[in-house]
Short mmCIF file of C-alpha atoms in Angstrom, two decimals:
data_model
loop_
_atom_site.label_atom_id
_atom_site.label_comp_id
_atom_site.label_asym_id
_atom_site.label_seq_id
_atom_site.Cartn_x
_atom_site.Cartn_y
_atom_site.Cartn_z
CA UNK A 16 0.00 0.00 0.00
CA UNK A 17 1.38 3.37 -1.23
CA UNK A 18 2.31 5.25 2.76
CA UNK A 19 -0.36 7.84 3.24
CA UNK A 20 -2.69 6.26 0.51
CA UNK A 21 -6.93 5.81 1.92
CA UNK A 22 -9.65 5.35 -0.19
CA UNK A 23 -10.59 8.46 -1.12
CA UNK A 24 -6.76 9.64 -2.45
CA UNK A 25 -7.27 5.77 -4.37
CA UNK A 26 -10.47 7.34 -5.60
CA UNK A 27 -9.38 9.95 -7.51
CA UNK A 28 -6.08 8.89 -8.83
CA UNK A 29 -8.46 6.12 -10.24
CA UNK A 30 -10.64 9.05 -11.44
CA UNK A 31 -7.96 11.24 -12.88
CA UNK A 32 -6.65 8.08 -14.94
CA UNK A 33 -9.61 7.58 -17.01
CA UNK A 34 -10.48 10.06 -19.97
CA UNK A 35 -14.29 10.11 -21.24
CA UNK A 36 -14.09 8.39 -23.98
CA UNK A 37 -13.15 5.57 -21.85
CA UNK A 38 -16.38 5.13 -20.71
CA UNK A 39 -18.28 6.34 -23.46
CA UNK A 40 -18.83 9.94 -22.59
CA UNK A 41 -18.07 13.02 -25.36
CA UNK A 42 -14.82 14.81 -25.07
CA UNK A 43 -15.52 18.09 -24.51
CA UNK A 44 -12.84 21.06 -24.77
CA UNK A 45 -11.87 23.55 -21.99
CA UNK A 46 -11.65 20.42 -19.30
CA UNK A 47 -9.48 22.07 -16.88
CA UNK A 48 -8.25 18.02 -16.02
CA UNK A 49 -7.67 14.68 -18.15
CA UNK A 50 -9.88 12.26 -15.80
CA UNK A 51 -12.94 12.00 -14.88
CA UNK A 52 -15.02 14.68 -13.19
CA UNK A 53 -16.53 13.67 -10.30
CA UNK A 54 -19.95 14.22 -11.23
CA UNK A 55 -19.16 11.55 -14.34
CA UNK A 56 -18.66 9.52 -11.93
CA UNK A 57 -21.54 9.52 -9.79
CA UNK A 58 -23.39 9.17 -12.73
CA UNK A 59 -21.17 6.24 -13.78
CA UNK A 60 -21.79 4.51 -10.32
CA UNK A 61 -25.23 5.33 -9.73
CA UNK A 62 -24.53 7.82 -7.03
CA UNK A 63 -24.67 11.26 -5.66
CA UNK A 64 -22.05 13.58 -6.20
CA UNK A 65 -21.78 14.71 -2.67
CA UNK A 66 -21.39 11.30 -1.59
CA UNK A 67 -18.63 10.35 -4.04
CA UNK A 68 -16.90 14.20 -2.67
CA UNK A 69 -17.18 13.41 0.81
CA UNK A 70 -15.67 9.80 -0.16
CA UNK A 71 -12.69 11.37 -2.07
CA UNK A 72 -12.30 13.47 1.08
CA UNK A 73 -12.39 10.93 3.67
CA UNK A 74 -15.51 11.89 5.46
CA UNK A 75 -17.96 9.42 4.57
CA UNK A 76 -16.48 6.44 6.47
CA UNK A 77 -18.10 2.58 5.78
CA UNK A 78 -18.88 2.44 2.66
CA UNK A 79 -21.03 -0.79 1.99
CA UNK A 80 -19.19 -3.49 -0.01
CA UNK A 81 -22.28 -3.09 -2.54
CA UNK A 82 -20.60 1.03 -3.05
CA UNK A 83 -17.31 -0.25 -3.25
CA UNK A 84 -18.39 -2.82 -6.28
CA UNK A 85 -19.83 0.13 -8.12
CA UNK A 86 -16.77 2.21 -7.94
CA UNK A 87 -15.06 -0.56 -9.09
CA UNK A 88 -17.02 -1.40 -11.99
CA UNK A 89 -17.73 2.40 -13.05
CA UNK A 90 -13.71 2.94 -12.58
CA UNK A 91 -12.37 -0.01 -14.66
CA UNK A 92 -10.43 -1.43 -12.02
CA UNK A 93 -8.50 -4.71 -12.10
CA UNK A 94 -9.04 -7.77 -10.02
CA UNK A 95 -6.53 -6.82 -7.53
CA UNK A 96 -7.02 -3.35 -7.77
CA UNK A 97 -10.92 -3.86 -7.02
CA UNK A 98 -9.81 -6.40 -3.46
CA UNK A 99 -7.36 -3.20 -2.54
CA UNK A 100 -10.43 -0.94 -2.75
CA UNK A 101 -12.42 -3.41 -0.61
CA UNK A 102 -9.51 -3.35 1.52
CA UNK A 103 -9.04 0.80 1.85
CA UNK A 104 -12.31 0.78 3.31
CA UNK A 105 -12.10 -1.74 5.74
CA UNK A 106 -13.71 -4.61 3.76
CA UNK A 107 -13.15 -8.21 3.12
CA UNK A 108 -12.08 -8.49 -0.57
CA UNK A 109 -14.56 -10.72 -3.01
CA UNK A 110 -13.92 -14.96 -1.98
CA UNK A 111 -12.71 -16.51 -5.13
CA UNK A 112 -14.87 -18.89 -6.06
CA UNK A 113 -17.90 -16.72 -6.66
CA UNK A 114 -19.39 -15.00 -9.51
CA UNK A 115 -17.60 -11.60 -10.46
CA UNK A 116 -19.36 -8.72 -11.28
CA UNK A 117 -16.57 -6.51 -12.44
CA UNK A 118 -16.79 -5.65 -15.99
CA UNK A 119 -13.12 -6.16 -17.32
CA UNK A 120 -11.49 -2.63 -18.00
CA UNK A 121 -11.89 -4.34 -21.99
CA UNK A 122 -15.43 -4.98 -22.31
CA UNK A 123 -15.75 -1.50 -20.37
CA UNK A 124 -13.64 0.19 -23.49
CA UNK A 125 -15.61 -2.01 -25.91
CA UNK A 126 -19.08 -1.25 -24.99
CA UNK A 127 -18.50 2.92 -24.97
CA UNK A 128 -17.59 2.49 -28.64
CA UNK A 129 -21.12 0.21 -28.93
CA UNK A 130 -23.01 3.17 -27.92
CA UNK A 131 -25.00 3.39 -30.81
CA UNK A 132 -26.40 -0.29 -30.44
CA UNK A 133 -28.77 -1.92 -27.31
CA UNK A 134 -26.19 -3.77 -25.48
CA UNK A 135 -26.17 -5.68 -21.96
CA UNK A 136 -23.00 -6.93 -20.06
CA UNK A 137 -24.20 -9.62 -18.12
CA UNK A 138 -22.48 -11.31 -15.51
CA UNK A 139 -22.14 -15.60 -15.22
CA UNK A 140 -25.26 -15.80 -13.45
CA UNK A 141 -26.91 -13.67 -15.41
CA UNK A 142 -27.57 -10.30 -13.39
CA UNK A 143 -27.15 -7.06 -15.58
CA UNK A 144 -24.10 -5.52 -14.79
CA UNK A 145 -24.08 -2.32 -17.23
CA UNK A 146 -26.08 -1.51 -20.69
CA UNK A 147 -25.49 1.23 -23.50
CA UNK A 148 -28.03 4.21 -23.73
CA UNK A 149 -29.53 2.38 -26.84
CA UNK A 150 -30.40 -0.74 -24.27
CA UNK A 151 -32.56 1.38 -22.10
CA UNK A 152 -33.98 3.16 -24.70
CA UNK A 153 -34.88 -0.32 -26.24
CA UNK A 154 -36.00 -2.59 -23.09
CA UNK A 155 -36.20 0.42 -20.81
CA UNK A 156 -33.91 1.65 -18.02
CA UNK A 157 -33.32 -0.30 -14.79
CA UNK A 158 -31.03 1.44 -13.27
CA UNK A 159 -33.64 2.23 -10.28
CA UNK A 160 -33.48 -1.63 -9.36
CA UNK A 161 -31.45 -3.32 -6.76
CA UNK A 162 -28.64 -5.50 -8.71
CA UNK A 163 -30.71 -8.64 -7.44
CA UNK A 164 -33.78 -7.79 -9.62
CA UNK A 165 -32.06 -7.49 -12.73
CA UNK A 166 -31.17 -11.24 -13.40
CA UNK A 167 -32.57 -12.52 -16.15
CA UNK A 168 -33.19 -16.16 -14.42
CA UNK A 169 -35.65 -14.67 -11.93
CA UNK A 170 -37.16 -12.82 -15.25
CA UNK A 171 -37.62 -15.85 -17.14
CA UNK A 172 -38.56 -18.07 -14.24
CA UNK A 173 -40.17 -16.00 -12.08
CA UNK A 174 -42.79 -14.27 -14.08
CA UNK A 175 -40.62 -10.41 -13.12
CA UNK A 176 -40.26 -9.59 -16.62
CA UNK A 177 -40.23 -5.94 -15.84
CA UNK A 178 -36.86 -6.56 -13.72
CA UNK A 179 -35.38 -6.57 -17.18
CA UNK A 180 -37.99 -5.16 -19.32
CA UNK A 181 -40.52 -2.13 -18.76
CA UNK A 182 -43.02 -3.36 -21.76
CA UNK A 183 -43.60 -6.92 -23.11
CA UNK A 184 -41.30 -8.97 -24.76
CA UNK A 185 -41.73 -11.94 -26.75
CA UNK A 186 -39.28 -14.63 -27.48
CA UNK A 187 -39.29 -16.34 -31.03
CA UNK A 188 -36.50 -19.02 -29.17
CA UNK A 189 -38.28 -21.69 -27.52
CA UNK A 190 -35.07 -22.74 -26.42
CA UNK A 191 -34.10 -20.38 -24.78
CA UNK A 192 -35.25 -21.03 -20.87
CA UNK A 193 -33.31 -24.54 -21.32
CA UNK A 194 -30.43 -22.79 -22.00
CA UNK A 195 -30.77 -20.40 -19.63
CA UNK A 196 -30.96 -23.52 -17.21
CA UNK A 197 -27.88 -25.30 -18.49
CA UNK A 198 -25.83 -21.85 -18.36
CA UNK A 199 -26.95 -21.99 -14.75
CA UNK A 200 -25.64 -25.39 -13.85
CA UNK A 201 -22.46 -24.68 -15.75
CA UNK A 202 -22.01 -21.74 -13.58
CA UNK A 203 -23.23 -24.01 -10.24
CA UNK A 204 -20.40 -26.29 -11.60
CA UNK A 205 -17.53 -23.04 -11.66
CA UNK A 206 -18.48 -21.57 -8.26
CA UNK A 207 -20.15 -23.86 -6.08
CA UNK A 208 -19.74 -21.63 -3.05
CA UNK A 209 -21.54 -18.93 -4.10
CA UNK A 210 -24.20 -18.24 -2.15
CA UNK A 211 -25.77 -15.99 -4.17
CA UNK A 212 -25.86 -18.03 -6.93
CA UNK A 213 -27.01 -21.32 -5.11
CA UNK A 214 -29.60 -18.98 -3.07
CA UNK A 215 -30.60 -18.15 -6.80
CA UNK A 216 -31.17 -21.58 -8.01
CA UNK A 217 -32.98 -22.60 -4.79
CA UNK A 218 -35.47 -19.70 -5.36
CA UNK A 219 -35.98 -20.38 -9.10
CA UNK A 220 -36.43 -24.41 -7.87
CA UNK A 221 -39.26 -23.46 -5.22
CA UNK A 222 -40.98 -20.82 -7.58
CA UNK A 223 -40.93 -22.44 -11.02
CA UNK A 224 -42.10 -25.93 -12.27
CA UNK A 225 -40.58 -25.49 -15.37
CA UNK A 226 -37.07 -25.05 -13.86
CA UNK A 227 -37.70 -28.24 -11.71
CA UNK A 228 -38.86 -29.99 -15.03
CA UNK A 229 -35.71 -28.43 -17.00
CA UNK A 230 -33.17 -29.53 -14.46
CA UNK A 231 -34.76 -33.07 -14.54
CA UNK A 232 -34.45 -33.32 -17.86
CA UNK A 233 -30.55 -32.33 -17.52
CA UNK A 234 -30.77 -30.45 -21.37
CA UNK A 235 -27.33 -29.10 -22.48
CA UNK A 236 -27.19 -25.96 -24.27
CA UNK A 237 -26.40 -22.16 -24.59
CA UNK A 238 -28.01 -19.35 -24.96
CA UNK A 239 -26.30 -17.59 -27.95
CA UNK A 240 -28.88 -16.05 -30.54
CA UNK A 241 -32.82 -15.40 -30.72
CA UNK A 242 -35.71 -13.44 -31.80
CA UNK A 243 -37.41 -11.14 -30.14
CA UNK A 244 -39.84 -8.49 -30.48
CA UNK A 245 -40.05 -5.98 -28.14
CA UNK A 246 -43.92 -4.13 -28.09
CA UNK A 247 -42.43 -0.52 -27.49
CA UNK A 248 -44.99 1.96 -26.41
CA UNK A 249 -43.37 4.64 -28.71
CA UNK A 250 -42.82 3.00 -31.89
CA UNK A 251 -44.72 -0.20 -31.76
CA UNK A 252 -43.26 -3.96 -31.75
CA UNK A 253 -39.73 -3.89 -32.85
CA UNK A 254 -37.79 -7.37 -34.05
CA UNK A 255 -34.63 -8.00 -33.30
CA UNK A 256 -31.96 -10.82 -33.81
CA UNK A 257 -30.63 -10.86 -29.84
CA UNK A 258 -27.20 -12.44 -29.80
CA UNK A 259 -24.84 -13.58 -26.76
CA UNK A 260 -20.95 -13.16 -26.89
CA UNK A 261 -18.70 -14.34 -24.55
CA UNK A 262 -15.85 -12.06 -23.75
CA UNK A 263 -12.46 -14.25 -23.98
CA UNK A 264 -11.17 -14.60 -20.41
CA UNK A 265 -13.97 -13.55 -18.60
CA UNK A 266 -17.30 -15.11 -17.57
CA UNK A 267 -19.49 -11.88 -18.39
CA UNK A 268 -21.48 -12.04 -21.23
CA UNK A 269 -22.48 -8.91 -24.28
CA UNK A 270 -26.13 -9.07 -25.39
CA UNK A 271 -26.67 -7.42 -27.94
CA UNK A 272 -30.17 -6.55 -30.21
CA UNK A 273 -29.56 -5.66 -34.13
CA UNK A 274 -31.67 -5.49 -37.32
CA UNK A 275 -31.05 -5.64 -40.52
CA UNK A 276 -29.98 -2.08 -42.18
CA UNK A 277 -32.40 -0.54 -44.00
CA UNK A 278 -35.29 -2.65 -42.53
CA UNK A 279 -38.35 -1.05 -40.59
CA UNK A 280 -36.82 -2.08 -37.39
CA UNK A 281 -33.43 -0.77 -37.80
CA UNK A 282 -35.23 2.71 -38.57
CA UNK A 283 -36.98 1.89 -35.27
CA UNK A 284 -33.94 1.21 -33.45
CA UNK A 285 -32.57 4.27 -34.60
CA UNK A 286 -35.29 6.38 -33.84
CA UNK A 287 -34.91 4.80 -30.36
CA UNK A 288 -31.27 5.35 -29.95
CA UNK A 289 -31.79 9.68 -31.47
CA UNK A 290 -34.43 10.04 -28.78
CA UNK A 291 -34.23 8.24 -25.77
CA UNK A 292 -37.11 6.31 -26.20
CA UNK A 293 -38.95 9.04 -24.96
CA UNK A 294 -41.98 10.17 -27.45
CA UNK A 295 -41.98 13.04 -29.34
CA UNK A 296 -43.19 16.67 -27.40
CA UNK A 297 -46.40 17.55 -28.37
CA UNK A 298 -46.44 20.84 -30.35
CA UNK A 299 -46.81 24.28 -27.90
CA UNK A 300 -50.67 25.40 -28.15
CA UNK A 301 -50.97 28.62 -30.47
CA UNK A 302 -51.55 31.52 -28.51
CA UNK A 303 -55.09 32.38 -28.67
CA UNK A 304 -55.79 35.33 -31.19
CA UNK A 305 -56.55 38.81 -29.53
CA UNK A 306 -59.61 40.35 -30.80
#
């Protein structure tokens, strides 16, 4: 540990190491430094800017583990640089053994130049770790729920679409729950002391006779492309090809929705991505003529 060196002084030589771009954010002229402001990375992590000042300045003491995770993820930081921010604030580092939900610093760099397309990182037991603009514009933003409602398992199985979704979607893959399953016992396989991730399947296995029936059946497979057609409340159903890539060397997972150029959808999608998702402001109201 560098002498002198506490969370907060971690925190922003972190901060000052990343440039916008890195994280998908314009470059803007004038910036008085290279990094990060630290309003980008509230925003990043999901949290207030007077909370991430009074962290950089030592006076907000204890942060949870769940805060520390964030940071992590929104900062890019290595495996060992993530357990010697755990450590800084007086917290066990992650067991190995159990599902990571860092984003590696890669995907991180890969995904801000995806910007213009709906994509998902997802980690190995498939909880939504991060998504482009164009995602919540798409499937809607979750960034308001806890980390343990956005897993798609508990989606499919346990009738909480809107944990992933805020309107409808339906899936052309029939397969696609048995892979789901399979991925699951795979990743029961990899990191069998994972609470979270046996307290997962345990819930799934009381809730849902179709994940008892699945795991009976023992069916192999992954979940790597699909169908689906999202019923958007601005522009109407939209049909996408969904597919799944791996990232080499890591367990997360890109999800990503396309269409085909020049098709309806894609001119849906893109409509999606210029607004926001958000529909169209209804023209002002002419004043009203003056006798």
């Amino acid at each position: 540990m560098v002498e002198g060196e506490n969370l907060g002084t971690a925190l922003r030589r972190w901060r000052d190491r990343l440039s916008p771009l890195d994280v998908g954010l314009p470059a803007r002229a004038r910036r008085r430094a290279a990094g990060l402001r630290r309003e980008e990375l509230a925003d990043l992590a999901g949290l207030s800017v007077d909370y991430v000042v009074r962290l950089e300045q030592g006076r907000a003491v204890n942060p949870s583990a769940q805060v520390v995770a964030t940071l992590a993820r929104a900062l890019q930081l290595s495996p060992a640089e993530r357990d010697h921010a755990h450590r800084l604030a007086g917290l066990l580092p992650p067991a190995d053994g159990v599902v990571s939900h860092l984003v590696p610093a890669g995907v991180q760099r890969m995904l801000a130049r995806l910007v213009d397309l709906p994509v998902g990182v997802f980690a190995a037991d498939w909880t939504l770790l991060t998504w482009t603009p164009s995602w919540a514009a798409l499937i809607g933003d979750p960034g308001d729920l806890p980390l343990e409602q956005r897993n798609l398992v508990r989606a499919v199985f346990g009738g909480e679409d809107g944990g992933l979704a805020s309107w409808p979607v339906r899936h052309a893959d029939v397969g696609m729950p048995a892979a789901l399953v399979s991925d699951l016992r795979e990743a029961l396989a990899r990191y069998p002391r994972d609470e979270g991730l046996v307290a997962l399947t345990e819930e799934v296995s009381r809730t849902s006779p179709e994940f008892r029936r699945l795991c009976r059946e023992g069916t192999v497979g992954r979940h790597v492309s699909a169908r689906k057609t999202i019923e958007h409340p601005v522009v109407g159903d939209v049909t996408c090809d969904c597919d799944v890539l791996t990232a080499p060397g890591s367990d997360v997972r890109l999800v990503l929705y396309s269409a085909a150029a020049g098709s309806p959808d894609a001119e849906k999608l893109e409509f999606l991505r210029v607004t926001g998702g958000r529909p169209a402001a209804a023209p002002a109201a002419a004043p009203p003529a003056t006798p």
